[in-house]
PDB file of C-alpha atoms in Angstrom:
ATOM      1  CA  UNK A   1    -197.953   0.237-132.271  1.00  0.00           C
ATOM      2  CA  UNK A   2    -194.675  -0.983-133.204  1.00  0.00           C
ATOM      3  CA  UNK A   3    -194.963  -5.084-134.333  1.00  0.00           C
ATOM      4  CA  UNK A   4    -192.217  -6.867-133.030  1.00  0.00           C
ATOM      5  CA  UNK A   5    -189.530  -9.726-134.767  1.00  0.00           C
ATOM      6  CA  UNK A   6    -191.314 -12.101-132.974  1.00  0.00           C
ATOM      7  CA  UNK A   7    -194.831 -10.748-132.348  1.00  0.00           C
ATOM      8  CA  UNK A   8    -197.734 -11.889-134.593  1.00  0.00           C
ATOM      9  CA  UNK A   9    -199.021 -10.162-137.179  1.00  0.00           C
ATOM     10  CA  UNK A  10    -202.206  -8.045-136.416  1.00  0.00           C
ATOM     11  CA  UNK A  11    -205.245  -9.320-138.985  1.00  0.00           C
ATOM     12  CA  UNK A  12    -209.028  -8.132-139.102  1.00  0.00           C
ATOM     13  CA  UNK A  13    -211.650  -9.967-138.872  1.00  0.00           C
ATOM     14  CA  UNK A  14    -211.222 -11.479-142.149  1.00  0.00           C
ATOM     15  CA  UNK A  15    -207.694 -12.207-141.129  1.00  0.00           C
ATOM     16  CA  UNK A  16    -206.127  -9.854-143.595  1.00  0.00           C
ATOM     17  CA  UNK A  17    -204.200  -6.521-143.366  1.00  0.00           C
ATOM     18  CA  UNK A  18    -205.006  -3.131-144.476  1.00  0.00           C
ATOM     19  CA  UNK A  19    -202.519  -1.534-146.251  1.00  0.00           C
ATOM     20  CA  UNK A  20    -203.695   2.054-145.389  1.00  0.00           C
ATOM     21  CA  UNK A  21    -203.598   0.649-141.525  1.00  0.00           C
ATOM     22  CA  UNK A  22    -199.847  -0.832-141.618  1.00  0.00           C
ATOM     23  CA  UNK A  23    -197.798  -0.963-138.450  1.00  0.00           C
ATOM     24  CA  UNK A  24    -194.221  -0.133-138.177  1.00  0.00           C
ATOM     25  CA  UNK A  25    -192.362  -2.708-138.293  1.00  0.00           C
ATOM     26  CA  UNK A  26    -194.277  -4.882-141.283  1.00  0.00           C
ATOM     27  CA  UNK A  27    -193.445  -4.444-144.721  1.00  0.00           C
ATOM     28  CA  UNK A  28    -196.239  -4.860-147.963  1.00  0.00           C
ATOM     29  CA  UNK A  29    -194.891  -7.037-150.545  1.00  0.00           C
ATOM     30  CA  UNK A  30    -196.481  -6.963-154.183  1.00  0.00           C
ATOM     31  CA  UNK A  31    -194.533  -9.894-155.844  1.00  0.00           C
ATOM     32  CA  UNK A  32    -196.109 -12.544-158.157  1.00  0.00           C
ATOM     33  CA  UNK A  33    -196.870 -16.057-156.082  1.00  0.00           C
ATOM     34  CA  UNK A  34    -194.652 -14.438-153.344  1.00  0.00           C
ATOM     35  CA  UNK A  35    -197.366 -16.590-151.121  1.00  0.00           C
ATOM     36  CA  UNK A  36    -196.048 -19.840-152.146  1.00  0.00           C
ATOM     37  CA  UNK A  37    -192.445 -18.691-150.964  1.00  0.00           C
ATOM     38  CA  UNK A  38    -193.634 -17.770-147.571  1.00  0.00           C
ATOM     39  CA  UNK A  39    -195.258 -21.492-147.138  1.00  0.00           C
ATOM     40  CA  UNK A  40    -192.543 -23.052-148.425  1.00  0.00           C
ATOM     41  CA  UNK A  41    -190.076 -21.439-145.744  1.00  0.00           C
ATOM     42  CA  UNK A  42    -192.678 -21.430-142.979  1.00  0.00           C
ATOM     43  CA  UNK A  43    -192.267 -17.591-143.036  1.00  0.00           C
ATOM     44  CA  UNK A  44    -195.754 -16.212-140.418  1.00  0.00           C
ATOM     45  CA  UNK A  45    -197.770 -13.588-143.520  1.00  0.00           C
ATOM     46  CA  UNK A  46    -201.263 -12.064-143.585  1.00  0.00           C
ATOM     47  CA  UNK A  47    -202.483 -11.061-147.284  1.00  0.00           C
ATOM     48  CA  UNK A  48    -202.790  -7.223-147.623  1.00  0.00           C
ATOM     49  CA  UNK A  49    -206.306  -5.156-148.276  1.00  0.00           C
ATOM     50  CA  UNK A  50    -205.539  -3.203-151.029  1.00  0.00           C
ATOM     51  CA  UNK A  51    -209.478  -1.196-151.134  1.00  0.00           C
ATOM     52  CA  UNK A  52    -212.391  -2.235-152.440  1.00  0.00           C
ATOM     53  CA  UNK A  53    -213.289  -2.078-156.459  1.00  0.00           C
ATOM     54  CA  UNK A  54    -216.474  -2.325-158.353  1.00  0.00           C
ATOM     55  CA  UNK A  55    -219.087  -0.074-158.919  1.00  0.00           C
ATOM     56  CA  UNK A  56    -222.951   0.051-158.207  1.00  0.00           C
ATOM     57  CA  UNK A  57    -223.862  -1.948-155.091  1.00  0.00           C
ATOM     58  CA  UNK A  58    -221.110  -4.843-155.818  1.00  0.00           C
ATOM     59  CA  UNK A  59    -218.115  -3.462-153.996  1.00  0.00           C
ATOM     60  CA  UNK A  60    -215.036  -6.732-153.829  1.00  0.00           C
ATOM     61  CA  UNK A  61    -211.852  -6.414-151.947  1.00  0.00           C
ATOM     62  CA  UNK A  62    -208.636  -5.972-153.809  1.00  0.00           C
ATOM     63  CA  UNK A  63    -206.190  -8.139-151.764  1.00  0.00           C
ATOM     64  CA  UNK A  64    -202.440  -8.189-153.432  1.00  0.00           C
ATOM     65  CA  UNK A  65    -199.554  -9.213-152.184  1.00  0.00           C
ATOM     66  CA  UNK A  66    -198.500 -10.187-148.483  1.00  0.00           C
ATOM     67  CA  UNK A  67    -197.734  -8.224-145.398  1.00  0.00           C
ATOM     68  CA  UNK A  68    -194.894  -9.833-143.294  1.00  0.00           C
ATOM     69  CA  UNK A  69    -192.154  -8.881-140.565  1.00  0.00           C
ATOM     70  CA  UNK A  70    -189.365  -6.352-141.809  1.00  0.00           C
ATOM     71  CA  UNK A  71    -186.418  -8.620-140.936  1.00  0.00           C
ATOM     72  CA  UNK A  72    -188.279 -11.733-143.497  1.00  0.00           C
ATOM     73  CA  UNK A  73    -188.527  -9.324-146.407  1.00  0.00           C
ATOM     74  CA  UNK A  74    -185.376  -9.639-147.682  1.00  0.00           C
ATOM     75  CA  UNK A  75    -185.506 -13.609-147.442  1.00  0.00           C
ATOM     76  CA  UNK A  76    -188.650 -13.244-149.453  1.00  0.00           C
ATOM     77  CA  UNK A  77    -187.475 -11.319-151.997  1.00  0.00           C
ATOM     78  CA  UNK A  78    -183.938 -13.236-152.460  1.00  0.00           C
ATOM     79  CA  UNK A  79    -186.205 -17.138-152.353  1.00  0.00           C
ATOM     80  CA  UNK A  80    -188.707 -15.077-154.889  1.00  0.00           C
ATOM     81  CA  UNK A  81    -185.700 -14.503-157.214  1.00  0.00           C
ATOM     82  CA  UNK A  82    -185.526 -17.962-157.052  1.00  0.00           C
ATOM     83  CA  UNK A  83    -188.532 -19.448-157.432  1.00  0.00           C
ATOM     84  CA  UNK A  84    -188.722 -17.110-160.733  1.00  0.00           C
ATOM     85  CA  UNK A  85    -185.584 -18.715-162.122  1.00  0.00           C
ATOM     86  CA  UNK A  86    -186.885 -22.299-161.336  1.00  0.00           C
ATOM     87  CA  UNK A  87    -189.905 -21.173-162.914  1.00  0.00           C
ATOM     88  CA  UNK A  88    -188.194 -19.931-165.983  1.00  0.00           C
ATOM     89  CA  UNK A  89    -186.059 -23.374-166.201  1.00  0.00           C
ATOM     90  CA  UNK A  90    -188.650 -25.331-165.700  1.00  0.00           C
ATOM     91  CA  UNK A  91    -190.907 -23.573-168.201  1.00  0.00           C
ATOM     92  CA  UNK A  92    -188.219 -23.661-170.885  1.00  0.00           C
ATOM     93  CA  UNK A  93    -187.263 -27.535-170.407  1.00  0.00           C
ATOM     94  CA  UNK A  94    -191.073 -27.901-170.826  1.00  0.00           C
ATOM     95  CA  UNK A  95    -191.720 -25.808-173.945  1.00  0.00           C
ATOM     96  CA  UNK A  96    -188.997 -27.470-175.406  1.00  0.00           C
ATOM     97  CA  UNK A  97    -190.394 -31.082-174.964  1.00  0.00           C
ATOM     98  CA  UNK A  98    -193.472 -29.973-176.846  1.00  0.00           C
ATOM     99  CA  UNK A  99    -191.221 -29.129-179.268  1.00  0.00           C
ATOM    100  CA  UNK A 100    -189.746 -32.203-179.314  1.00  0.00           C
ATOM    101  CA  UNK A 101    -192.903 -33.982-179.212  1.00  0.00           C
ATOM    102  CA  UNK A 102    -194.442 -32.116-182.343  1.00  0.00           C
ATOM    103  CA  UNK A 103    -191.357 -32.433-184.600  1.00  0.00           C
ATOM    104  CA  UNK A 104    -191.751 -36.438-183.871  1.00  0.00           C
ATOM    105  CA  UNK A 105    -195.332 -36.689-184.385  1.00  0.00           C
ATOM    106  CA  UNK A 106    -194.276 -34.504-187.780  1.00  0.00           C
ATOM    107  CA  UNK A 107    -191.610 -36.843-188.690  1.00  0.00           C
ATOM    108  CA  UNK A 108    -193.935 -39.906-188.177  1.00  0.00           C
ATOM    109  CA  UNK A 109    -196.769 -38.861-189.779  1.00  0.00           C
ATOM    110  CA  UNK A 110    -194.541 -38.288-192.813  1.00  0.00           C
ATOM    111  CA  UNK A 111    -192.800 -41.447-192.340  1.00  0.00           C
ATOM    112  CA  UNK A 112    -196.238 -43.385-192.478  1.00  0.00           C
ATOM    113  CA  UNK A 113    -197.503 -41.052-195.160  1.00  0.00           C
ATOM    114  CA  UNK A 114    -194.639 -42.431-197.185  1.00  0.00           C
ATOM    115  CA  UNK A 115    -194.296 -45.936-196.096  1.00  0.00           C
ATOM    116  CA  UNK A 116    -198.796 -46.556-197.476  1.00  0.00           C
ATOM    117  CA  UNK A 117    -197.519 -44.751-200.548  1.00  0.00           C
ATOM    118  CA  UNK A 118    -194.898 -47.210-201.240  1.00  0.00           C
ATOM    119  CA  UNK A 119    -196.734 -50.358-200.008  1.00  0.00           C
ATOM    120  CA  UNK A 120    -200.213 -49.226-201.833  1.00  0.00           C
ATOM    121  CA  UNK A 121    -199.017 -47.601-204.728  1.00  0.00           C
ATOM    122  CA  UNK A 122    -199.139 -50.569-207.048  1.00  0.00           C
ATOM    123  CA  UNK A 123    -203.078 -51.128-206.256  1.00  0.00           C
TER     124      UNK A 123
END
């Protein structure tokens, strides 16, 4: 049956979805840490049952990505977008201060290196 704007969103007993068993109405999304955007804006998800993977008797669930209400996919997707670019900033700003931080300890190592030279070099 059709899932509703406001309805909730139909889990197993292991309170995910199966993608093969997806109402109309609810949309699969298969973004990276597109779960930490939908707790962030309070946004109601289930995560989706892919299969199951493995071989001999150890059979695991493949769960990826999120199922959620048609009319919240687009605000997931557009606050996704987002988080990536924070992500991105904040990654750069933080490569960059290792950088920093290496070229200093460089430059003081040298410094010292040269300071004992000059202060022991008579001995």
């Amino acid at each position: 049956p059709y899932v509703g704007p406001n309805d909730k969103i139909p889990v197993n007993d292991h309170r995910n979805v199966e993608l093969e068993l997806l109402n109309p109405g609810l949309v699969h999304l298969e973004l990276y840490r597109i779960a930490k955007a939908a707790k962030q804006l309070g946004v109601p998800y289930a995560p989706c049952l892919l299969g199951f993977e493995g071989h001999g008797g150890n059979r695991t669930p493949t769960i990826r990505g999120l199922v959620v209400h048609e009319h919240n996919a687009d605000l997931l997707r557009e606050a996704h977008v987002e988080m990536q670019s924070h992500l991105v900033e904040t990654e750069y700003k933080e490569r960059q201060r290792e950088i920093y931080g290496k070229w200093k300890r460089l430059i003081k190592g040298m410094m010292t290196k040269e300071r004992l030279a000059r202060e022991y070099a008579n001995d």
